[in-house]
């Protein structure tokens, strides 16, 4: 039976367990009912090119011992290829799957071609094995592409436009490149045997066979980005991320995180902006890049503005968070990116300062370091402290440190071992004027000279009272340190690699 276009039409068909000893051709066929090919063996070519399955299609545990041609096929219902074996090349170019597609446990030992395939629902390649040449995309999926526990035994390039790509415990024996658009990517416990490059593709994909842009109408509201949600359990020594959004990425338990390479514009979660009320006072958070795990910890402790974790997401301890910041800092430093490494050094110090498992003396020291200079990363804070210290020093010198009488020399007769000698002595500098008369322009100029020399760790040679001597000693000890911290912070932000 044929339709008005001359295509062969079938109702429900049942070929479960059948064997096609020669080529089986169903090109341009229309299957109006359920089509069952479970455990079917195709010894010759299996041709379903440009066919249309209006209902469910079963090919579970089927064996394709030669070429399997499904190019331009339209699957109107769910399609099951679970545990099938493709010993010849499996062609799924420009296929349309309007319902769920299952390739779980399928073995592609003769290669596979998914150029231009479109999936309206989830597609699952869980436990699948790809051990020959494969063209995995470009393909479009409105929902999730599941590659969990799949094995890629040869080099592969994956090009996908999807809402999500799930690669939990996926194994890449050789090199692999993932080029993704509009997608979130989960790499939890993935295993890499060679270089793994994950990159955001900035332009719509173009098909390999037909040089036409791949339609992205299935994802109209998705952001045009690549969001990596988890690297937990992955060995990052072979991983390169390019233009990835790491705002919600979980880094806990990542192996060799310090060897992770970040290229292009990779973004992290920012600290909350603006001013937030908290326990009767206003809090403003320092602008910097942060980890999602820090957001979860601070939100769990009731701090305003931070993103809380999703239900069931574990919250790391500060003792576990500090090494993550340290490893990422080293990754940036190894890439000669000192300015961005500064934010992760700041984050590491923050975790140590709040970690109650650390000695109290260490936390107090870190609190002082944070307060006066933002761990040597905030020049404005160090300069503000320097200006405050200089102002206090200036006022103390004018009020207590500068004498109002010039010391006088006196000649005294001194008897030493029965012999009289003349000794020239000098009276101590004294301050006797009333407090209200000490703040004059002349004394300001003298105090300013003493202060300027103290900041650069030099003695002014100015006569000072006892109080003034101690004030100058304090100034020479503190203010050069604050100046050095300010210079260090500026250098950290502008240093070239």
mmCIF file with all atom_site columns, N, CA and C in Angstrom, residues 380-408:
data_model
loop_
_atom_site.group_PDB
_atom_site.id
_atom_site.type_symbol
_atom_site.label_atom_id
_atom_site.label_alt_id
_atom_site.label_comp_id
_atom_site.label_asym_id
_atom_site.label_entity_id
_atom_site.label_seq_id
_atom_site.pdbx_PDB_ins_code
_atom_site.Cartn_x
_atom_site.Cartn_y
_atom_site.Cartn_z
_atom_site.occupancy
_atom_site.B_iso_or_equiv
_atom_site.pdbx_formal_charge
_atom_site.auth_seq_id
_atom_site.auth_comp_id
_atom_site.auth_asym_id
_atom_site.auth_atom_id
_atom_site.pdbx_PDB_model_num
ATOM 1  N N  . UNK A 1 380 ? 42.836 50.585 48.365 1.00 0.00 ? 380 UNK A N  1
ATOM 2  C CA . UNK A 1 380 ? 42.049 51.677 48.958 1.00 0.00 ? 380 UNK A CA 1
ATOM 3  C C  . UNK A 1 380 ? 41.974 51.535 50.470 1.00 0.00 ? 380 UNK A C  1
ATOM 4  N N  . UNK A 1 381 ? 41.835 50.297 50.944 1.00 0.00 ? 381 UNK A N  1
ATOM 5  C CA . UNK A 1 381 ? 41.750 50.080 52.391 1.00 0.00 ? 381 UNK A CA 1
ATOM 6  C C  . UNK A 1 381 ? 43.085 50.383 53.065 1.00 0.00 ? 381 UNK A C  1
ATOM 7  N N  . UNK A 1 382 ? 44.179 49.944 52.435 1.00 0.00 ? 382 UNK A N  1
ATOM 8  C CA . UNK A 1 382 ? 45.500 50.213 52.997 1.00 0.00 ? 382 UNK A CA 1
ATOM 9  C C  . UNK A 1 382 ? 45.803 51.705 52.996 1.00 0.00 ? 382 UNK A C  1
ATOM 10 N N  . UNK A 1 383 ? 45.427 52.399 51.917 1.00 0.00 ? 383 UNK A N  1
ATOM 11 C CA . UNK A 1 383 ? 45.657 53.841 51.855 1.00 0.00 ? 383 UNK A CA 1
ATOM 12 C C  . UNK A 1 383 ? 44.803 54.584 52.869 1.00 0.00 ? 383 UNK A C  1
ATOM 13 N N  . UNK A 1 384 ? 43.565 54.117 53.085 1.00 0.00 ? 384 UNK A N  1
ATOM 14 C CA . UNK A 1 384 ? 42.707 54.749 54.089 1.00 0.00 ? 384 UNK A CA 1
ATOM 15 C C  . UNK A 1 384 ? 43.306 54.591 55.483 1.00 0.00 ? 384 UNK A C  1
ATOM 16 N N  . UNK A 1 385 ? 43.806 53.373 55.776 1.00 0.00 ? 385 UNK A N  1
ATOM 17 C CA . UNK A 1 385 ? 44.450 53.155 57.078 1.00 0.00 ? 385 UNK A CA 1
ATOM 18 C C  . UNK A 1 385 ? 45.723 53.991 57.203 1.00 0.00 ? 385 UNK A C  1
ATOM 19 N N  . UNK A 1 386 ? 46.490 54.097 56.108 1.00 0.00 ? 386 UNK A N  1
ATOM 20 C CA . UNK A 1 386 ? 47.695 54.907 56.134 1.00 0.00 ? 386 UNK A CA 1
ATOM 21 C C  . UNK A 1 386 ? 47.358 56.375 56.381 1.00 0.00 ? 386 UNK A C  1
ATOM 22 N N  . UNK A 1 387 ? 46.331 56.863 55.695 1.00 0.00 ? 387 UNK A N  1
ATOM 23 C CA . UNK A 1 387 ? 45.925 58.257 55.891 1.00 0.00 ? 387 UNK A CA 1
ATOM 24 C C  . UNK A 1 387 ? 45.441 58.488 57.322 1.00 0.00 ? 387 UNK A C  1
ATOM 25 N N  . UNK A 1 388 ? 44.687 57.529 57.866 1.00 0.00 ? 388 UNK A N  1
ATOM 26 C CA . UNK A 1 388 ? 44.219 57.655 59.246 1.00 0.00 ? 388 UNK A CA 1
ATOM 27 C C  . UNK A 1 388 ? 45.375 57.648 60.232 1.00 0.00 ? 388 UNK A C  1
ATOM 28 N N  . UNK A 1 389 ? 46.336 56.722 60.031 1.00 0.00 ? 389 UNK A N  1
ATOM 29 C CA . UNK A 1 389 ? 47.491 56.656 60.929 1.00 0.00 ? 389 UNK A CA 1
ATOM 30 C C  . UNK A 1 389 ? 48.326 57.927 60.847 1.00 0.00 ? 389 UNK A C  1
ATOM 31 N N  . UNK A 1 390 ? 48.491 58.467 59.643 1.00 0.00 ? 390 UNK A N  1
ATOM 32 C CA . UNK A 1 390 ? 49.265 59.702 59.487 1.00 0.00 ? 390 UNK A CA 1
ATOM 33 C C  . UNK A 1 390 ? 48.567 60.882 60.149 1.00 0.00 ? 390 UNK A C  1
ATOM 34 N N  . UNK A 1 391 ? 47.248 60.936 60.051 1.00 0.00 ? 391 UNK A N  1
ATOM 35 C CA . UNK A 1 391 ? 46.492 62.029 60.688 1.00 0.00 ? 391 UNK A CA 1
ATOM 36 C C  . UNK A 1 391 ? 46.641 61.979 62.202 1.00 0.00 ? 391 UNK A C  1
ATOM 37 N N  . UNK A 1 392 ? 46.496 60.766 62.757 1.00 0.00 ? 392 UNK A N  1
ATOM 38 C CA . UNK A 1 392 ? 46.632 60.619 64.212 1.00 0.00 ? 392 UNK A CA 1
ATOM 39 C C  . UNK A 1 392 ? 48.054 60.973 64.640 1.00 0.00 ? 392 UNK A C  1
ATOM 40 N N  . UNK A 1 393 ? 49.044 60.501 63.888 1.00 0.00 ? 393 UNK A N  1
ATOM 41 C CA . UNK A 1 393 ? 50.446 60.801 64.212 1.00 0.00 ? 393 UNK A CA 1
ATOM 42 C C  . UNK A 1 393 ? 50.698 62.303 64.172 1.00 0.00 ? 393 UNK A C  1
ATOM 43 N N  . UNK A 1 394 ? 50.179 62.962 63.148 1.00 0.00 ? 394 UNK A N  1
ATOM 44 C CA . UNK A 1 394 ? 50.363 64.406 63.015 1.00 0.00 ? 394 UNK A CA 1
ATOM 45 C C  . UNK A 1 394 ? 49.779 65.154 64.202 1.00 0.00 ? 394 UNK A C  1
ATOM 46 N N  . UNK A 1 395 ? 48.578 64.785 64.599 1.00 0.00 ? 395 UNK A N  1
ATOM 47 C CA . UNK A 1 395 ? 47.936 65.463 65.735 1.00 0.00 ? 395 UNK A CA 1
ATOM 48 C C  . UNK A 1 395 ? 48.676 65.187 67.040 1.00 0.00 ? 395 UNK A C  1
ATOM 49 N N  . UNK A 1 396 ? 49.144 63.943 67.230 1.00 0.00 ? 396 UNK A N  1
ATOM 50 C CA . UNK A 1 396 ? 49.877 63.618 68.454 1.00 0.00 ? 396 UNK A CA 1
ATOM 51 C C  . UNK A 1 396 ? 51.207 64.347 68.526 1.00 0.00 ? 396 UNK A C  1
ATOM 52 N N  . UNK A 1 397 ? 51.885 64.459 67.378 1.00 0.00 ? 397 UNK A N  1
ATOM 53 C CA . UNK A 1 397 ? 53.150 65.190 67.379 1.00 0.00 ? 397 UNK A CA 1
ATOM 54 C C  . UNK A 1 397 ? 52.937 66.657 67.716 1.00 0.00 ? 397 UNK A C  1
ATOM 55 N N  . UNK A 1 398 ? 51.902 67.267 67.138 1.00 0.00 ? 398 UNK A N  1
ATOM 56 C CA . UNK A 1 398 ? 51.634 68.670 67.442 1.00 0.00 ? 398 UNK A CA 1
ATOM 57 C C  . UNK A 1 398 ? 51.217 68.861 68.897 1.00 0.00 ? 398 UNK A C  1
ATOM 58 N N  . UNK A 1 399 ? 50.457 67.893 69.412 1.00 0.00 ? 399 UNK A N  1
ATOM 59 C CA . UNK A 1 399 ? 49.942 68.059 70.775 1.00 0.00 ? 399 UNK A CA 1
ATOM 60 C C  . UNK A 1 399 ? 50.894 67.622 71.854 1.00 0.00 ? 399 UNK A C  1
ATOM 61 N N  . UNK A 1 400 ? 51.751 66.599 71.564 1.00 0.00 ? 400 UNK A N  1
ATOM 62 C CA . UNK A 1 400 ? 52.585 66.033 72.621 1.00 0.00 ? 400 UNK A CA 1
ATOM 63 C C  . UNK A 1 400 ? 54.051 65.866 72.242 1.00 0.00 ? 400 UNK A C  1
ATOM 64 N N  . UNK A 1 401 ? 54.360 65.764 70.960 1.00 0.00 ? 401 UNK A N  1
ATOM 65 C CA . UNK A 1 401 ? 55.687 65.343 70.573 1.00 0.00 ? 401 UNK A CA 1
ATOM 66 C C  . UNK A 1 401 ? 56.699 66.433 70.316 1.00 0.00 ? 401 UNK A C  1
ATOM 67 N N  . UNK A 1 402 ? 56.265 67.642 69.962 1.00 0.00 ? 402 UNK A N  1
ATOM 68 C CA . UNK A 1 402 ? 57.214 68.709 69.639 1.00 0.00 ? 402 UNK A CA 1
ATOM 69 C C  . UNK A 1 402 ? 57.417 69.624 70.843 1.00 0.00 ? 402 UNK A C  1
ATOM 70 N N  . UNK A 1 403 ? 58.672 69.879 71.226 1.00 0.00 ? 403 UNK A N  1
ATOM 71 C CA . UNK A 1 403 ? 58.911 70.788 72.360 1.00 0.00 ? 403 UNK A CA 1
ATOM 72 C C  . UNK A 1 403 ? 58.688 72.244 71.940 1.00 0.00 ? 403 UNK A C  1
ATOM 73 N N  . UNK A 1 404 ? 58.376 73.051 72.908 1.00 0.00 ? 404 UNK A N  1
ATOM 74 C CA . UNK A 1 404 ? 58.224 74.490 72.608 1.00 0.00 ? 404 UNK A CA 1
ATOM 75 C C  . UNK A 1 404 ? 59.441 75.297 73.065 1.00 0.00 ? 404 UNK A C  1
ATOM 76 N N  . UNK A 1 405 ? 60.417 74.586 73.632 1.00 0.00 ? 405 UNK A N  1
ATOM 77 C CA . UNK A 1 405 ? 61.663 75.242 74.041 1.00 0.00 ? 405 UNK A CA 1
ATOM 78 C C  . UNK A 1 405 ? 62.838 74.481 73.433 1.00 0.00 ? 405 UNK A C  1
ATOM 79 N N  . UNK A 1 406 ? 63.770 75.228 72.861 1.00 0.00 ? 406 UNK A N  1
ATOM 80 C CA . UNK A 1 406 ? 64.957 74.609 72.277 1.00 0.00 ? 406 UNK A CA 1
ATOM 81 C C  . UNK A 1 406 ? 65.865 74.099 73.388 1.00 0.00 ? 406 UNK A C  1
ATOM 82 N N  . UNK A 1 407 ? 66.322 72.896 73.343 1.00 0.00 ? 407 UNK A N  1
ATOM 83 C CA . UNK A 1 407 ? 67.215 72.385 74.394 1.00 0.00 ? 407 UNK A CA 1
ATOM 84 C C  . UNK A 1 407 ? 68.490 73.230 74.480 1.00 0.00 ? 407 UNK A C  1
ATOM 85 N N  . UNK A 1 408 ? 68.932 73.491 75.696 1.00 0.00 ? 408 UNK A N  1
ATOM 86 C CA . UNK A 1 408 ? 70.123 74.310 75.924 1.00 0.00 ? 408 UNK A CA 1
ATOM 87 C C  . UNK A 1 408 ? 71.281 73.436 76.400 1.00 0.00 ? 408 UNK A C  1
#
